Amino acid sequence: METAQDVLTALARRYAFGDLEALITQGTVVPDHHAGTVAALCAFGQRVLDLDAEDFGMPEATGEVPRDLLDRARASRMPQAPRERPRGALASLRPAYSLLLEVIAIRWHRRDMAALVAAVHIAGEYLPMLAWEPVLGHAGDPARIGDSVTGDGSRFGVPVEPGSARMCDHTRPERSACERTLRVAGEPAPGWRAYLDRQHSQVASALGDCAARCRTPCTVMTRLDGPVRADLTDRCKLAVDFTDGALVKLRHAAPVGHGFGVPSPEEVRTAWARARKSLSRHALGHKAMAGADGSYPLPGLPELFSAIAAAELRPDTLLRDVTTRITATLA
């Protein structure tokens, strides 16, 4: 016969943090001196699983979360003020992509396909920025990006004069976002947050276009040394192909997109197989897919992100470690 502790432990191991917190706060048998600890860990775990990046690393109302876990989450946090320190995901997107890999794997094992597709879509939106990170020295931080994209001959964020020939392939929303990123670090916090919510991903897309698609490159690209530019172009082409590929497009058939269907695991597998085939047409993509060990639910995804980042990225263990803390406390 299962005990209450058995049920709670099973929920923790399934990463069902919200359900577990609800049972504890409703009076399920947990020693009083442990209830607050477990509830805080559950609230924290659910926030991370939901990819609520603006509040990563913030104190939980239900109790105190261990500092080491908070600090690990802060590495993927989007700063909510222009001068906030540390810079989190604006300093580097690599911790965020490792966390995304862990979240995608958990969603697969829980059969939460709508949430999985949403996480994949987020990964696709910022993938060109991940490719640019080794070149910029940061992950598109508006406070630092100006030196790399402005100056003589740059068309980054420059309005198109009416009646003039269009020399830049950026869309109007991309041009607007690029212009905004060059000045938003001097704006009050509400304007900064509005930029992050609505335009930062457009800057990532614009940078991807600069490296992968631009037919008339400006000094954003031509200032780079030949080998650096060629490597960046290869990695951005791979990022753009992923973002335009079958797996990311599944979002439009899910409740988080424009329809009312939720893809099945088999549909996700099929879409990823199609995406892998397309990505393997790139020499860099072929090498990444050939190196996949098959242990990840979407084989080759960690290797793909690593190739685009020019750094090894493996799934994080943050959520697994939260579960370990919860089960140890329950025991």
PDB file of C-alpha atoms in Angstrom, residues 18-134:
ATOM      1  CA  GLY A  18       2.979  22.293  -9.084  1.00  0.00           C
ATOM      2  CA  ASP A  19       0.924  19.269  -8.039  1.00  0.00           C
ATOM      3  CA  LEU A  20       3.360  18.454  -5.255  1.00  0.00           C
ATOM      4  CA  GLU A  21       3.291  22.010  -3.887  1.00  0.00           C
ATOM      5  CA  ALA A  22      -0.521  22.026  -3.963  1.00  0.00           C
ATOM      6  CA  LEU A  23      -0.715  18.801  -1.950  1.00  0.00           C
ATOM      7  CA  ILE A  24       1.744  20.080   0.633  1.00  0.00           C
ATOM      8  CA  THR A  25       0.075  23.458   1.077  1.00  0.00           C
ATOM      9  CA  GLN A  26      -3.300  21.722   1.399  1.00  0.00           C
ATOM     10  CA  GLY A  27      -2.044  19.732   4.377  1.00  0.00           C
ATOM     11  CA  THR A  28      -0.669  16.471   2.996  1.00  0.00           C
ATOM     12  CA  VAL A  29       1.400  14.819   5.708  1.00  0.00           C
ATOM     13  CA  VAL A  30       4.857  16.392   5.696  1.00  0.00           C
ATOM     14  CA  PRO A  31       6.597  17.378   8.937  1.00  0.00           C
ATOM     15  CA  ASP A  32       6.012  21.058   9.616  1.00  0.00           C
ATOM     16  CA  HIS A  33       9.716  21.836   9.689  1.00  0.00           C
ATOM     17  CA  HIS A  34      10.084  20.376   6.185  1.00  0.00           C
ATOM     18  CA  ALA A  35       6.885  21.625   4.561  1.00  0.00           C
ATOM     19  CA  GLY A  36       8.193  25.128   3.884  1.00  0.00           C
ATOM     20  CA  THR A  37      11.442  23.828   2.417  1.00  0.00           C
ATOM     21  CA  VAL A  38       9.673  21.419   0.080  1.00  0.00           C
ATOM     22  CA  ALA A  39       7.077  24.022  -0.954  1.00  0.00           C
ATOM     23  CA  ALA A  40       9.813  26.541  -1.799  1.00  0.00           C
ATOM     24  CA  LEU A  41      11.738  23.977  -3.848  1.00  0.00           C
ATOM     25  CA  CYS A  42       8.531  23.067  -5.685  1.00  0.00           C
ATOM     26  CA  ALA A  43       7.705  26.700  -6.487  1.00  0.00           C
ATOM     27  CA  PHE A  44      11.254  27.236  -7.709  1.00  0.00           C
ATOM     28  CA  GLY A  45      11.255  24.044  -9.777  1.00  0.00           C
ATOM     29  CA  GLN A  46       7.947  24.914 -11.431  1.00  0.00           C
ATOM     30  CA  ARG A  47       9.185  28.413 -12.304  1.00  0.00           C
ATOM     31  CA  VAL A  48      12.286  26.954 -13.970  1.00  0.00           C
ATOM     32  CA  LEU A  49      10.307  24.220 -15.763  1.00  0.00           C
ATOM     33  CA  ASP A  50       7.934  26.907 -17.083  1.00  0.00           C
ATOM     34  CA  LEU A  51      10.958  28.894 -18.342  1.00  0.00           C
ATOM     35  CA  ASP A  52       9.816  31.978 -16.427  1.00  0.00           C
ATOM     36  CA  ALA A  53      13.200  33.564 -17.132  1.00  0.00           C
ATOM     37  CA  GLU A  54      12.417  37.084 -15.921  1.00  0.00           C
ATOM     38  CA  ASP A  55      11.986  35.733 -12.382  1.00  0.00           C
ATOM     39  CA  PHE A  56      14.761  33.130 -12.346  1.00  0.00           C
ATOM     40  CA  GLY A  57      16.751  33.284  -9.153  1.00  0.00           C
ATOM     41  CA  MET A  58      14.221  35.432  -7.296  1.00  0.00           C
ATOM     42  CA  PRO A  59      13.155  34.511  -3.731  1.00  0.00           C
ATOM     43  CA  GLU A  60      10.011  32.381  -3.468  1.00  0.00           C
ATOM     44  CA  ALA A  61       7.086  33.528  -1.337  1.00  0.00           C
ATOM     45  CA  THR A  62       6.620  29.995   0.013  1.00  0.00           C
ATOM     46  CA  GLY A  63      10.043  29.801   1.643  1.00  0.00           C
ATOM     47  CA  GLU A  64      13.784  29.924   1.162  1.00  0.00           C
ATOM     48  CA  VAL A  65      15.464  28.233  -1.806  1.00  0.00           C
ATOM     49  CA  PRO A  66      19.096  27.101  -1.416  1.00  0.00           C
ATOM     50  CA  ARG A  67      21.460  29.775  -2.673  1.00  0.00           C
ATOM     51  CA  ASP A  68      23.375  27.462  -5.000  1.00  0.00           C
ATOM     52  CA  LEU A  69      20.190  26.630  -6.923  1.00  0.00           C
ATOM     53  CA  LEU A  70      19.195  30.290  -7.145  1.00  0.00           C
ATOM     54  CA  ASP A  71      22.626  31.233  -8.478  1.00  0.00           C
ATOM     55  CA  ARG A  72      22.451  28.553 -11.176  1.00  0.00           C
ATOM     56  CA  ALA A  73      19.059  29.824 -12.298  1.00  0.00           C
ATOM     57  CA  ARG A  74      20.323  33.422 -12.388  1.00  0.00           C
ATOM     58  CA  ALA A  75      22.773  32.437 -15.115  1.00  0.00           C
ATOM     59  CA  SER A  76      19.737  32.099 -17.428  1.00  0.00           C
ATOM     60  CA  ARG A  77      17.841  35.134 -16.124  1.00  0.00           C
ATOM     61  CA  MET A  78      16.975  38.068 -18.361  1.00  0.00           C
ATOM     62  CA  PRO A  79      17.944  41.233 -16.418  1.00  0.00           C
ATOM     63  CA  GLN A  80      14.873  43.291 -15.654  1.00  0.00           C
ATOM     64  CA  ALA A  81      16.654  46.651 -15.462  1.00  0.00           C
ATOM     65  CA  PRO A  82      19.260  48.212 -17.788  1.00  0.00           C
ATOM     66  CA  ARG A  83      22.077  48.163 -15.211  1.00  0.00           C
ATOM     67  CA  GLU A  84      21.164  44.983 -13.343  1.00  0.00           C
ATOM     68  CA  ARG A  85      24.079  42.765 -12.355  1.00  0.00           C
ATOM     69  CA  PRO A  86      24.875  39.999 -13.069  1.00  0.00           C
ATOM     70  CA  ARG A  87      23.852  40.155 -16.762  1.00  0.00           C
ATOM     71  CA  GLY A  88      22.625  36.554 -16.915  1.00  0.00           C
ATOM     72  CA  ALA A  89      21.404  35.541 -20.382  1.00  0.00           C
ATOM     73  CA  LEU A  90      22.690  38.813 -21.868  1.00  0.00           C
ATOM     74  CA  ALA A  91      26.236  37.865 -20.854  1.00  0.00           C
ATOM     75  CA  SER A  92      25.928  34.353 -22.279  1.00  0.00           C
ATOM     76  CA  LEU A  93      23.114  32.237 -23.661  1.00  0.00           C
ATOM     77  CA  ARG A  94      24.983  28.983 -23.114  1.00  0.00           C
ATOM     78  CA  PRO A  95      23.546  28.292 -19.625  1.00  0.00           C
ATOM     79  CA  ALA A  96      20.054  29.044 -20.956  1.00  0.00           C
ATOM     80  CA  TYR A  97      20.460  26.573 -23.813  1.00  0.00           C
ATOM     81  CA  SER A  98      21.723  23.878 -21.462  1.00  0.00           C
ATOM     82  CA  LEU A  99      18.629  24.498 -19.350  1.00  0.00           C
ATOM     83  CA  LEU A 100      16.409  24.415 -22.451  1.00  0.00           C
ATOM     84  CA  LEU A 101      17.863  21.017 -23.320  1.00  0.00           C
ATOM     85  CA  GLU A 102      16.999  19.724 -19.850  1.00  0.00           C
ATOM     86  CA  VAL A 103      13.471  21.168 -20.011  1.00  0.00           C
ATOM     87  CA  ILE A 104      12.839  19.718 -23.492  1.00  0.00           C
ATOM     88  CA  ALA A 105      13.934  16.268 -22.287  1.00  0.00           C
ATOM     89  CA  ILE A 106      11.676  16.475 -19.228  1.00  0.00           C
ATOM     90  CA  ARG A 107       8.706  17.590 -21.319  1.00  0.00           C
ATOM     91  CA  TRP A 108       9.328  14.635 -23.642  1.00  0.00           C
ATOM     92  CA  HIS A 109       9.358  12.128 -20.801  1.00  0.00           C
ATOM     93  CA  ARG A 110       6.211  13.696 -19.313  1.00  0.00           C
ATOM     94  CA  ARG A 111       4.582  13.660 -22.770  1.00  0.00           C
ATOM     95  CA  ASP A 112       3.920  17.404 -22.510  1.00  0.00           C
ATOM     96  CA  MET A 113       4.198  17.983 -26.249  1.00  0.00           C
ATOM     97  CA  ALA A 114       2.689  21.475 -26.320  1.00  0.00           C
ATOM     98  CA  ALA A 115       5.186  22.651 -23.701  1.00  0.00           C
ATOM     99  CA  LEU A 116       8.006  20.868 -25.535  1.00  0.00           C
ATOM    100  CA  VAL A 117       7.161  22.628 -28.798  1.00  0.00           C
ATOM    101  CA  ALA A 118       7.008  25.971 -26.969  1.00  0.00           C
ATOM    102  CA  ALA A 119      10.497  25.385 -25.526  1.00  0.00           C
ATOM    103  CA  VAL A 120      11.823  24.431 -28.965  1.00  0.00           C
ATOM    104  CA  HIS A 121      10.308  27.628 -30.398  1.00  0.00           C
ATOM    105  CA  ILE A 122      12.070  29.738 -27.749  1.00  0.00           C
ATOM    106  CA  ALA A 123      15.335  27.994 -28.590  1.00  0.00           C
ATOM    107  CA  GLY A 124      14.815  28.765 -32.274  1.00  0.00           C
ATOM    108  CA  GLU A 125      14.123  32.454 -31.665  1.00  0.00           C
ATOM    109  CA  TYR A 126      17.458  33.144 -29.983  1.00  0.00           C
ATOM    110  CA  LEU A 127      19.643  30.619 -31.812  1.00  0.00           C
ATOM    111  CA  PRO A 128      21.253  33.231 -34.137  1.00  0.00           C
ATOM    112  CA  MET A 129      22.280  35.202 -31.045  1.00  0.00           C
ATOM    113  CA  LEU A 130      23.890  32.052 -29.652  1.00  0.00           C
ATOM    114  CA  ALA A 131      25.870  31.825 -32.900  1.00  0.00           C
ATOM    115  CA  TRP A 132      26.980  35.462 -32.631  1.00  0.00           C
ATOM    116  CA  GLU A 133      28.058  35.186 -28.997  1.00  0.00           C
ATOM    117  CA  PRO A 134      31.703  34.161 -29.678  1.00  0.00           C
TER     118      PRO A 134
END
